[in-house]
JSON list of C-alpha atoms in Angstrom, two decimals:
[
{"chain": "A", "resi": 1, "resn": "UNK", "atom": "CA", "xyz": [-1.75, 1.23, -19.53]},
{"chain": "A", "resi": 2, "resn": "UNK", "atom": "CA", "xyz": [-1.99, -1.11, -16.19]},
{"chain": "A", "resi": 3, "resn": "UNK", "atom": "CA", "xyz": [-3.05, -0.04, -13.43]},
{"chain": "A", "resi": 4, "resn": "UNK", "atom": "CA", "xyz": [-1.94, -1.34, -9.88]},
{"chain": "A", "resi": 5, "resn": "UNK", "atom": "CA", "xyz": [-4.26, 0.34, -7.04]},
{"chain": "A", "resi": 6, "resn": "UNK", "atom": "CA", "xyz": [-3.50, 0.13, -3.29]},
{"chain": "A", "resi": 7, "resn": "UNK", "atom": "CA", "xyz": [-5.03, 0.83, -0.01]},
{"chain": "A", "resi": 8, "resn": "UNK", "atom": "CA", "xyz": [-3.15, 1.11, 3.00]},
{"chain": "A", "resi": 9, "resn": "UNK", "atom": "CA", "xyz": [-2.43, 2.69, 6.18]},
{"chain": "A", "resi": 10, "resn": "UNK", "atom": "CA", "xyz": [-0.47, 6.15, 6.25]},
{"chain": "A", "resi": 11, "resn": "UNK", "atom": "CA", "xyz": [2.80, 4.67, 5.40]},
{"chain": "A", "resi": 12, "resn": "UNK", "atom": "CA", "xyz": [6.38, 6.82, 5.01]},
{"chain": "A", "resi": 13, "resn": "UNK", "atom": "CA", "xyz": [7.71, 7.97, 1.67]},
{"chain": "A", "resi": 14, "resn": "UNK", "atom": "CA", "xyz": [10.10, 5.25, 1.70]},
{"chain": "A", "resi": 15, "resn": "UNK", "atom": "CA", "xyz": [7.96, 2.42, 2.32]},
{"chain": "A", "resi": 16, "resn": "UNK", "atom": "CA", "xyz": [5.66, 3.62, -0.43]},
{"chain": "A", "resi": 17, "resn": "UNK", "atom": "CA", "xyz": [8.82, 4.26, -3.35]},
{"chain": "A", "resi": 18, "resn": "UNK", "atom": "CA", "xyz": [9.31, 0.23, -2.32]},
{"chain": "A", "resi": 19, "resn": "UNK", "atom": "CA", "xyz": [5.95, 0.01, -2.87]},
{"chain": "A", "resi": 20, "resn": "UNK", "atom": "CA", "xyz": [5.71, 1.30, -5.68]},
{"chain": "A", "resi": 21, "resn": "UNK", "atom": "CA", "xyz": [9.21, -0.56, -7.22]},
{"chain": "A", "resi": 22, "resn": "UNK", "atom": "CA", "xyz": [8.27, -3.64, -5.77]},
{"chain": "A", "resi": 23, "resn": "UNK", "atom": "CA", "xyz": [4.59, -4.31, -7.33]},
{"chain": "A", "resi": 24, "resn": "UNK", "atom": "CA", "xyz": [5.87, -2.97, -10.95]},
{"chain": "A", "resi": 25, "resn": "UNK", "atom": "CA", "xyz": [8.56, -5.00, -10.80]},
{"chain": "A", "resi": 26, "resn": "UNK", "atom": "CA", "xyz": [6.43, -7.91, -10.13]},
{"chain": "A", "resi": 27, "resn": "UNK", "atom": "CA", "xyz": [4.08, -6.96, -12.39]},
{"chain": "A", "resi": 28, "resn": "UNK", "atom": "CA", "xyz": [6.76, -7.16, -15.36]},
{"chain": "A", "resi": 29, "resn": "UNK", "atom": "CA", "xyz": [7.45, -10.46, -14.03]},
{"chain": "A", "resi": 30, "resn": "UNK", "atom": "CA", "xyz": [4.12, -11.70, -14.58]},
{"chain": "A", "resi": 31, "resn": "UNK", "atom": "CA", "xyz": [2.99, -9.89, -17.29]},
{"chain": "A", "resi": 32, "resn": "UNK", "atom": "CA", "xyz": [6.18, -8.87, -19.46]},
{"chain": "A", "resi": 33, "resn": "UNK", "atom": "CA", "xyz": [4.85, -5.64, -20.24]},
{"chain": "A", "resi": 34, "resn": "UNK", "atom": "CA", "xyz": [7.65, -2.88, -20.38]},
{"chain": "A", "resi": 35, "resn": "UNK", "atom": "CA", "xyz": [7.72, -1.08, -16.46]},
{"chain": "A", "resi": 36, "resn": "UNK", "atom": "CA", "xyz": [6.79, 2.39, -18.27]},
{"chain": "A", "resi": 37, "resn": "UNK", "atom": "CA", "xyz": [3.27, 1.15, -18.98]},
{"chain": "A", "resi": 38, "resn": "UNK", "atom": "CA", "xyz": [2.48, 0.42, -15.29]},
{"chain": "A", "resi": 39, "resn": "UNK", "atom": "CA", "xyz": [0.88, 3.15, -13.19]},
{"chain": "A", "resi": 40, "resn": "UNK", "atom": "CA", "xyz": [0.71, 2.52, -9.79]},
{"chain": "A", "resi": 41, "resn": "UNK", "atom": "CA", "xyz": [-1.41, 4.30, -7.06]},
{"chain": "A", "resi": 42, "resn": "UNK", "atom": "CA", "xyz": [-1.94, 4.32, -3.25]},
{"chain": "A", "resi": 43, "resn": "UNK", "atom": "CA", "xyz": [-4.18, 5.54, -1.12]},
{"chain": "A", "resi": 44, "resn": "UNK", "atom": "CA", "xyz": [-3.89, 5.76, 2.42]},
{"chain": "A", "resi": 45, "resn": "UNK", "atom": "CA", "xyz": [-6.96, 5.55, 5.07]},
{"chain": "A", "resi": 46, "resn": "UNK", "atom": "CA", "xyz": [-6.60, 6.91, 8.16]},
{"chain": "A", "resi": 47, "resn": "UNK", "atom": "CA", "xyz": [-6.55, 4.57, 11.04]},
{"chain": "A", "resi": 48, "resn": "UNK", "atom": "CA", "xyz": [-10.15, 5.15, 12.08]},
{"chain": "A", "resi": 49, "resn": "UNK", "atom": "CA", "xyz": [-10.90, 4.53, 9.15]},
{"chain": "A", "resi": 50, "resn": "UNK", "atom": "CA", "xyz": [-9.68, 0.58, 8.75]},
{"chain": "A", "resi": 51, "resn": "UNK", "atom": "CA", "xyz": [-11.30, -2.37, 10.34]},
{"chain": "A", "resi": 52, "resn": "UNK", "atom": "CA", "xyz": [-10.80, -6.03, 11.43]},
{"chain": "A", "resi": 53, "resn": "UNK", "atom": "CA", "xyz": [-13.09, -8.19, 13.99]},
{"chain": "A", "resi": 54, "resn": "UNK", "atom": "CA", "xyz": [-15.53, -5.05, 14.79]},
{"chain": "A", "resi": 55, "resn": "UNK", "atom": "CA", "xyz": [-12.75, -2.56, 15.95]},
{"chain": "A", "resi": 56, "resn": "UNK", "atom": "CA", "xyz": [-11.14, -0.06, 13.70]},
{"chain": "A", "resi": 57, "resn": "UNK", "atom": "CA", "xyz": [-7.32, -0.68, 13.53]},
{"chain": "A", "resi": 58, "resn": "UNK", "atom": "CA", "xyz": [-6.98, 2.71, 15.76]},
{"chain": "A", "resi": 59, "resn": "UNK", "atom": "CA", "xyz": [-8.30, 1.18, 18.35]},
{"chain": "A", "resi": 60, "resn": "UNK", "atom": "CA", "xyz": [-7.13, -1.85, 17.94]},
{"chain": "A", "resi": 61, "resn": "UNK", "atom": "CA", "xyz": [-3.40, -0.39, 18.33]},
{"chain": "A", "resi": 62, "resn": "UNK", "atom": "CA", "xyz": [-4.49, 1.39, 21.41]},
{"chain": "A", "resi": 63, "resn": "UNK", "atom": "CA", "xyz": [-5.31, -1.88, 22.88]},
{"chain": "A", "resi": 64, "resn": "UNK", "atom": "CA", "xyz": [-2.19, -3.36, 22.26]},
{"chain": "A", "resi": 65, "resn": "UNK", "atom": "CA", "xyz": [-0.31, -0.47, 23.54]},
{"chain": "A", "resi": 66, "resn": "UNK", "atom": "CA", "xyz": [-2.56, -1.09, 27.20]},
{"chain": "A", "resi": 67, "resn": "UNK", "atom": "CA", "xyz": [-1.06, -4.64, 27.56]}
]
């Protein structure tokens, strides 16, 4: 059984059911196995908890908001 594993930010039920229809239906693509094999998970970090160039995205989006 595949197994497609995602981290992201808190995201909405409806961006995660695309999610979750879009990677196994590219997965099928790829790998013609039958979409009832794939499993797919997410897991969503808080903002403080996700980084890029030494600030976590939290404050990265308060920053933005300032300008």
């Amino acid at each position: 059984m595949p197994v497609i594993s995602v981290t992201i930010a808190p995201s909405s039920k409806e961006t995660k059911k695309k999610l979750i229809e879009g990677l196994t239906e590219k997965a099928v693509k790829i790998t013609s196995i039958p979409k009832e094999h794939f499993v797919v998970t997410i897991h969503e970090l808080p903002l403080d908890a996700l980084g890029c160039a030494g600030q976590t995205v939290e404050e990265m989006k308060k920053n933005m908001s300032v300008v």
